[in-house]
Short mmCIF file of C-alpha atoms in Angstrom, two decimals:
data_model
loop_
_atom_site.label_atom_id
_atom_site.label_comp_id
_atom_site.label_asym_id
_atom_site.label_seq_id
_atom_site.Cartn_x
_atom_site.Cartn_y
_atom_site.Cartn_z
CA MET A 126 -21.02 -59.14 19.29
CA LYS A 127 -17.74 -59.50 17.40
CA ARG A 128 -19.69 -60.11 14.17
CA ASN A 129 -21.65 -56.87 14.72
CA ILE A 130 -18.47 -54.86 15.26
CA LEU A 131 -16.90 -56.38 12.14
CA PHE A 132 -20.01 -55.53 10.12
CA ILE A 133 -19.90 -51.90 11.31
CA ILE A 134 -16.21 -51.55 10.39
CA ILE A 135 -16.82 -52.98 6.90
CA ALA A 136 -19.77 -50.62 6.40
CA ILE A 137 -17.68 -47.59 7.37
CA VAL A 138 -14.85 -48.59 5.00
CA VAL A 139 -17.30 -49.04 2.12
CA GLN A 140 -18.92 -45.68 2.83
CA LEU A 141 -15.58 -43.86 2.95
CA SER A 142 -14.52 -45.45 -0.34
CA CYS A 143 -17.56 -43.84 -1.98
CA VAL A 144 -16.60 -40.31 -0.89
CA GLU A 145 -15.23 -38.33 -3.83
CA GLN A 146 -11.93 -36.58 -3.19
CA VAL A 147 -12.07 -32.81 -3.61
CA GLU A 148 -8.95 -31.11 -4.95
CA LEU A 149 -8.95 -27.43 -4.11
CA PRO A 150 -7.95 -25.15 -6.98
CA TYR A 151 -4.67 -23.31 -6.83
CA ARG A 152 -2.85 -20.90 -9.04
CA ASN A 153 0.72 -21.58 -10.10
CA GLU A 154 1.98 -18.11 -10.95
CA THR A 155 4.78 -17.68 -13.47
CA PRO A 156 7.11 -14.91 -12.31
CA ILE A 157 6.58 -11.78 -14.39
CA LEU A 158 7.50 -8.11 -14.17
CA VAL A 159 6.07 -6.25 -11.17
CA VAL A 160 6.08 -2.43 -11.13
CA ASP A 161 5.40 -0.44 -7.97
CA GLY A 162 5.68 3.34 -8.02
CA GLU A 163 4.32 6.72 -8.99
CA ILE A 164 5.33 10.26 -9.77
CA THR A 165 3.89 13.40 -8.18
CA ASN A 166 4.38 17.17 -8.23
CA GLU A 167 6.45 16.90 -5.05
CA ASN A 168 10.20 17.41 -5.05
CA PRO A 169 12.24 14.66 -6.74
CA PRO A 170 13.75 12.10 -6.72
CA TYR A 171 10.90 9.82 -7.79
CA ASN A 172 11.04 6.13 -6.92
CA LEU A 173 10.09 3.03 -8.85
CA ARG A 174 10.53 -0.60 -7.79
CA LEU A 175 10.95 -3.35 -10.36
CA SER A 176 10.88 -7.03 -9.47
CA TYR A 177 10.01 -10.49 -10.70
CA SER A 178 7.22 -12.10 -8.74
CA GLY A 179 4.03 -14.12 -8.98
CA LYS A 180 1.88 -11.44 -7.38
CA PHE A 181 1.66 -7.70 -6.75
CA VAL A 182 1.64 -6.36 -3.19
CA SER A 183 2.01 -2.59 -2.99
CA GLY A 184 4.83 -1.45 -0.74
CA SER A 185 6.15 -4.94 -0.06
CA ILE A 186 9.81 -5.60 0.70
CA ILE A 187 11.68 -6.94 -2.35
CA THR A 188 14.64 -9.25 -1.93
CA SER A 189 17.70 -8.90 -4.18
CA ARG A 190 16.89 -12.31 -5.68
CA LEU A 191 13.64 -10.95 -7.13
CA ALA A 192 14.99 -7.53 -8.16
CA VAL A 193 15.19 -6.60 -11.85
CA ASN A 194 18.82 -5.83 -12.63
CA GLY A 195 19.96 -3.68 -15.52
CA ALA A 196 16.65 -2.29 -16.78
CA ARG A 197 16.64 1.01 -18.67
CA VAL A 198 13.73 3.12 -17.40
CA ILE A 199 12.75 6.46 -18.94
CA LEU A 200 10.05 8.98 -17.98
CA THR A 201 8.92 11.39 -20.72
CA ASP A 202 6.53 14.36 -20.61
CA ASP A 203 4.26 15.74 -23.34
CA SER A 204 6.93 18.27 -24.39
CA GLY A 205 9.54 15.62 -25.08
CA ASN A 206 11.54 16.21 -21.90
CA SER A 207 12.78 13.01 -20.30
CA VAL A 208 14.67 11.66 -17.31
CA ARG A 209 16.09 8.23 -16.47
CA PHE A 210 15.35 6.16 -13.41
CA ARG A 211 18.72 4.72 -12.41
CA GLN A 212 19.20 1.57 -10.36
CA ASN A 213 20.18 2.00 -6.72
CA ILE A 214 23.31 -0.08 -6.03
CA PHE A 215 22.37 -0.61 -2.38
CA GLU A 216 18.75 -1.63 -3.07
CA PRO A 217 18.71 -3.39 -6.47
CA ALA A 218 14.92 -3.30 -6.96
CA LEU A 219 14.84 0.49 -6.48
CA TYR A 220 15.17 2.82 -9.48
CA GLN A 221 15.35 6.60 -8.91
CA THR A 222 15.45 9.81 -10.91
CA ASP A 223 17.89 12.62 -10.14
CA ASN A 224 16.88 15.84 -8.37
CA THR A 225 16.74 18.04 -11.47
CA PHE A 226 13.53 16.78 -13.12
CA ARG A 227 10.38 17.90 -11.29
CA CYS A 228 6.96 16.82 -12.54
CA GLN A 229 4.24 19.45 -12.91
CA VAL A 230 0.46 19.56 -12.68
CA GLY A 231 -1.06 19.99 -16.15
CA ARG A 232 1.55 17.93 -17.98
CA SER A 233 1.20 14.35 -19.20
CA TYR A 234 3.77 11.64 -18.50
CA SER A 235 4.56 8.21 -19.92
CA LEU A 236 6.93 5.48 -18.78
CA ARG A 237 9.17 3.17 -20.81
CA ILE A 238 10.88 0.13 -19.28
CA GLU A 239 13.49 -1.67 -21.39
CA MET A 240 14.09 -5.06 -19.78
CA PRO A 241 17.39 -7.00 -19.79
CA ASP A 242 15.78 -9.73 -21.95
CA GLY A 243 14.87 -7.22 -24.66
CA LYS A 244 11.19 -6.81 -23.81
CA VAL A 245 9.89 -3.25 -23.62
CA TYR A 246 6.97 -2.22 -21.40
CA ILE A 247 5.23 1.13 -21.75
CA THR A 248 2.38 3.19 -20.33
CA GLN A 249 0.11 5.54 -22.25
CA PRO A 250 0.47 9.26 -21.39
CA GLN A 251 -1.31 10.20 -18.15
CA LEU A 252 -2.32 13.73 -17.18
CA MET A 253 -1.18 14.96 -13.79
CA LYS A 254 -4.27 16.66 -12.36
CA GLY A 255 -4.22 19.07 -9.49
CA VAL A 256 -5.81 18.10 -6.19
CA PRO A 257 -7.67 20.29 -3.68
CA PRO A 258 -5.76 21.06 -0.48
CA ILE A 259 -6.50 19.21 2.74
CA ALA A 260 -8.59 21.78 4.61
CA ASN A 261 -8.47 20.18 8.06
CA ILE A 262 -6.68 17.27 9.69
CA TYR A 263 -7.67 15.99 13.15
CA ALA A 264 -7.89 12.86 15.28
CA ASP A 265 -9.80 10.90 17.87
CA LYS A 266 -8.84 7.67 19.60
CA THR A 267 -10.15 4.26 20.53
CA LYS A 268 -8.64 1.85 23.03
CA ASP A 269 -6.21 0.56 20.40
CA PHE A 270 -5.68 3.35 17.87
CA VAL A 271 -5.33 7.04 17.20
CA ARG A 272 -7.59 7.60 14.17
CA THR A 273 -6.83 10.43 11.75
CA TYR A 274 -9.43 12.22 9.61
CA ILE A 275 -9.33 14.93 6.96
CA ASP A 276 -11.77 17.43 5.44
CA THR A 277 -11.47 18.72 1.90
CA LYS A 278 -13.65 20.29 -0.80
CA ASP A 279 -14.19 18.51 -4.09
CA ALA A 280 -13.67 20.54 -7.26
CA GLU A 281 -16.82 21.57 -9.14
CA ASN A 282 -17.79 20.64 -12.71
CA SER A 283 -15.26 17.83 -13.08
CA VAL A 284 -15.07 14.10 -12.43
CA ASP A 285 -12.44 13.51 -9.76
CA TYR A 286 -10.86 10.50 -8.13
CA TYR A 287 -8.82 10.51 -4.94
CA ARG A 288 -6.39 8.31 -3.10
CA TRP A 289 -5.08 8.86 0.44
CA LYS A 290 -1.71 7.53 1.57
CA SER A 291 -0.46 7.94 5.12
CA TYR A 292 1.97 6.83 7.76
CA SER A 293 2.69 7.55 11.40
CA ILE A 294 5.62 7.28 13.79
CA SER A 295 4.83 6.01 17.28
CA LEU A 296 6.55 4.53 20.32
CA LYS A 297 6.84 0.74 20.57
CA ILE A 298 7.66 -1.24 23.70
CA THR A 299 8.96 -4.81 23.36
CA ARG A 300 10.01 -7.67 25.61
CA GLY A 301 13.36 -7.93 23.87
CA GLY A 302 16.85 -7.27 25.09
CA GLY A 303 20.27 -6.09 24.12
CA ALA A 304 22.89 -3.56 25.06
CA ASN A 305 21.89 -0.68 22.79
CA THR A 306 19.96 2.32 24.09
CA CYS A 307 16.63 1.35 22.56
CA ALA A 308 16.60 -2.41 23.06
CA PHE A 309 13.20 -2.34 24.79
CA SER A 310 11.64 0.76 23.23
CA CYS A 311 11.95 2.51 19.89
CA TRP A 312 10.08 4.77 17.50
CA ALA A 313 8.75 3.02 14.43
CA TYR A 314 6.75 3.59 11.26
CA ASN A 315 3.14 2.46 10.96
CA ARG A 316 2.13 2.06 7.33
CA ASP A 317 -1.00 0.71 5.69
CA ASP A 318 -0.60 -1.52 2.64
CA GLY A 319 -4.21 -0.94 1.61
CA ALA A 320 -5.65 1.42 -0.99
CA ASN A 321 -7.92 4.18 0.34
CA VAL A 322 -9.65 5.52 -2.79
CA PHE A 323 -12.75 7.58 -3.50
CA ALA A 324 -14.80 8.80 -6.50
CA ASP A 325 -16.82 12.03 -6.36
CA THR A 326 -19.76 10.47 -8.20
CA TYR A 327 -22.36 11.50 -5.61
CA ILE A 328 -20.76 14.56 -4.00
CA ASN A 329 -19.43 16.50 -7.00
CA GLY A 330 -18.35 19.96 -5.92
CA LYS A 331 -19.30 19.41 -2.27
CA ASP A 332 -17.35 19.01 0.94
CA ILE A 333 -15.74 15.70 1.88
CA LYS A 334 -16.07 15.55 5.66
CA LYS A 335 -14.38 13.34 8.25
CA ARG A 336 -12.68 11.00 5.80
CA LEU A 337 -10.86 8.34 7.82
CA VAL A 338 -7.31 8.10 6.49
CA HIS A 339 -5.07 6.45 9.09
CA PHE A 340 -4.84 4.19 12.13
CA SER A 341 -1.84 4.66 14.42
CA PRO A 342 -1.58 1.82 16.97
CA ILE A 343 -1.46 2.79 20.65
CA ASP A 344 1.07 0.71 22.56
CA PRO A 345 -0.61 -0.39 25.82
CA ASP A 346 2.68 0.14 27.66
CA ALA A 347 2.96 3.71 26.35
CA PRO A 348 -0.63 4.98 26.02
CA LEU A 349 0.32 8.66 26.32
CA ALA A 350 3.24 8.69 23.87
CA ARG A 351 2.83 11.09 20.96
CA HIS A 352 1.93 10.09 17.41
CA TYR A 353 3.49 11.81 14.39
CA ILE A 354 1.17 11.48 11.39
CA GLU A 355 1.51 12.44 7.72
CA VAL A 356 -1.30 12.25 5.14
CA LYS A 357 -1.09 12.69 1.37
CA GLN A 358 -4.22 13.49 -0.63
CA MET A 359 -3.66 12.47 -4.26
CA SER A 360 -5.46 13.00 -7.54
CA ILE A 361 -5.69 9.78 -9.56
CA SER A 362 -7.14 8.79 -12.93
CA ALA A 363 -10.30 6.76 -13.49
CA GLU A 364 -8.11 3.84 -14.57
CA SER A 365 -6.03 4.12 -11.41
CA TYR A 366 -9.18 4.30 -9.27
CA LEU A 367 -10.55 1.07 -10.76
CA PHE A 368 -7.21 -0.69 -10.31
CA TRP A 369 -6.83 0.24 -6.65
CA GLN A 370 -10.49 -0.45 -5.92
CA GLN A 371 -10.08 -4.00 -7.25
CA TYR A 372 -6.76 -4.35 -5.43
CA GLU A 373 -8.39 -3.44 -2.11
CA GLU A 374 -11.33 -5.77 -2.73
CA GLN A 375 -8.96 -8.67 -3.26
CA ARG A 376 -6.70 -7.69 -0.36
CA THR A 377 -9.61 -7.71 2.08
CA ARG A 378 -11.43 -10.59 0.43
CA THR A 379 -12.99 -13.11 2.79
CA GLY A 380 -15.09 -16.15 2.05
CA SER A 381 -15.16 -19.89 1.61
CA ILE A 382 -12.24 -21.95 0.32
CA PHE A 383 -14.62 -22.97 -2.46
CA ASP A 384 -15.02 -19.40 -3.73
CA PRO A 385 -13.55 -18.68 -7.18
CA LEU A 386 -9.91 -17.65 -7.18
CA PRO A 387 -9.44 -13.89 -7.61
CA SER A 388 -8.48 -12.89 -11.12
CA THR A 389 -5.29 -11.00 -11.95
CA ILE A 390 -5.85 -7.24 -11.85
CA ILE A 391 -4.73 -5.63 -15.09
CA GLY A 392 -2.74 -2.42 -14.68
CA ASN A 393 -1.51 0.13 -17.21
CA ILE A 394 1.94 -1.27 -18.06
CA VAL A 395 1.92 -3.33 -21.25
CA ASN A 396 4.47 -4.93 -23.58
CA GLU A 397 5.10 -2.59 -26.51
CA ASN A 398 4.88 -5.49 -28.98
CA ASP A 399 2.29 -7.71 -27.29
CA ASP A 400 -0.88 -6.14 -25.92
CA LYS A 401 -1.70 -9.35 -24.03
CA ASP A 402 1.53 -9.18 -21.99
CA PHE A 403 0.91 -6.94 -18.99
CA ALA A 404 3.19 -6.23 -16.05
CA LEU A 405 1.64 -6.44 -12.60
CA GLY A 406 1.05 -3.19 -10.74
CA PHE A 407 0.12 0.33 -11.74
CA PHE A 408 2.32 3.31 -12.56
CA GLY A 409 0.57 6.35 -11.09
CA VAL A 410 0.68 10.06 -11.95
CA SER A 411 -0.72 12.25 -9.17
CA GLY A 412 -0.99 15.78 -7.89
CA VAL A 413 -0.49 15.79 -4.11
CA SER A 414 -1.53 17.83 -1.07
CA THR A 415 0.26 16.92 2.19
CA ARG A 416 -0.57 17.67 5.82
CA ARG A 417 1.03 16.59 9.09
CA LEU A 418 -0.46 16.18 12.54
CA LEU A 419 1.15 15.77 15.96
CA VAL A 420 -1.20 13.96 18.37
CA ASP A 421 -0.93 13.87 22.15
CA PRO A 422 -3.36 11.08 23.15
CA SER A 423 -4.01 12.70 26.52
CA LEU A 424 -5.59 15.66 24.69
CA VAL A 425 -7.70 13.61 22.26
CA SER A 426 -11.23 12.47 22.99
CA LEU A 427 -12.05 8.78 23.32
CA SER A 428 -14.59 7.70 20.71
CA ASN A 429 -16.96 4.75 20.49
CA GLU A 430 -17.88 5.45 16.86
CA ALA A 431 -17.33 2.67 14.35
CA SER A 432 -14.46 3.02 11.89
CA ILE A 433 -16.09 3.58 8.49
CA GLY A 434 -14.35 3.32 5.13
CA LEU A 435 -11.04 1.89 6.32
CA LEU A 436 -10.08 -1.36 8.03
CA PRO A 437 -7.80 -1.15 11.08
CA PRO A 438 -4.57 -3.15 11.03
CA LEU A 439 -4.30 -6.33 13.05
CA ILE A 440 -2.84 -6.06 16.54
CA PRO A 441 -0.34 -8.80 17.46
CA ALA A 442 -1.59 -11.09 20.21
CA GLU A 443 1.76 -10.95 21.98
CA LYS A 444 4.58 -8.43 22.14
CA PRO A 445 7.82 -9.20 20.28
CA THR A 446 10.52 -10.79 22.42
CA THR A 447 13.38 -9.49 20.27
CA ASN A 448 15.29 -6.23 20.29
CA CYS A 449 12.90 -3.35 19.52
CA GLN A 450 14.72 -2.17 16.42
CA THR A 451 14.85 -5.74 15.15
CA ALA A 452 11.12 -6.15 15.66
CA TYR A 453 10.34 -2.69 14.22
CA PRO A 454 13.07 -1.72 11.75
CA GLY A 455 12.76 1.82 10.54
CA TYR A 456 12.80 5.08 12.40
CA GLY A 457 15.08 5.00 15.45
CA CYS A 458 15.59 5.56 19.18
CA THR A 459 14.18 9.09 19.43
CA PRO A 460 11.06 10.81 18.03
CA PRO A 461 11.15 13.48 15.30
CA VAL A 462 12.53 16.85 16.43
CA GLU A 463 10.16 18.88 14.22
CA TRP A 464 6.81 17.95 12.71
CA LYS A 465 5.13 20.64 10.63
#
């Protein structure tokens, strides 16, 4: 019996020694320039964030350690007018224009970034196209979300690309504590870090109906609290559309650990003296139409329809046990006074 057990153990050891080790691939990113920002025909100032990082995540929080300090950033239009983005002393990664330079539909704009190490990154001129207005904005709800939709009409006889950006403000209830007035409840922003883009390839000149543009989470402890929603409809270039389409594909990518690693997405910001040296990110130029919606969940119909075209955010399995404003930094203790 003992000999049989010994034989089995030896056989297992021999078999395991014949198994080839598999080393999973990984990417060791060298920190490079990351650019996150855009200009629109809305009122200035315009914001741009510059950082050093191994990857690009739109809208991510940038620590002071990764911020680019001392860059000289200039925006120029097709008439030779220019304005500087100046570094914000309180948020080092943030560069902002003043309030005097307003961008206009029909003009072209280019960006120049002079880095502290002497490198210069530029973009080619981009035309700011107009965008149709948002005709209607409305909502339904599921058990977990208020879902916002828009209707618009695509322009005829032109190739158009769209992007929708949105946010909402809603009431959050936590299990936290503290002495301040909103330790257990507060109003907070809900933002989506995805890219909701669309090309008019198959609907040129027709109506765009019931485009899903935002999910606002419903707190189960405050199911009837109002939701304050803002949606921006933006014109984007073909180059921008392809960039954000690839960005979203990689952001939502699922599959096996043996799948090929995603490739770096090339944007439109390139070294002036080396066309193989690209910054990460995309500098956008967009015309914008903005609409707001105030939703009372008690007046909105409950829907069982599937959410098409946009993925809902993940809902935490458990409520935060910290102070509400610590768990949800942002808006404050009271809802907006006006929302038009």
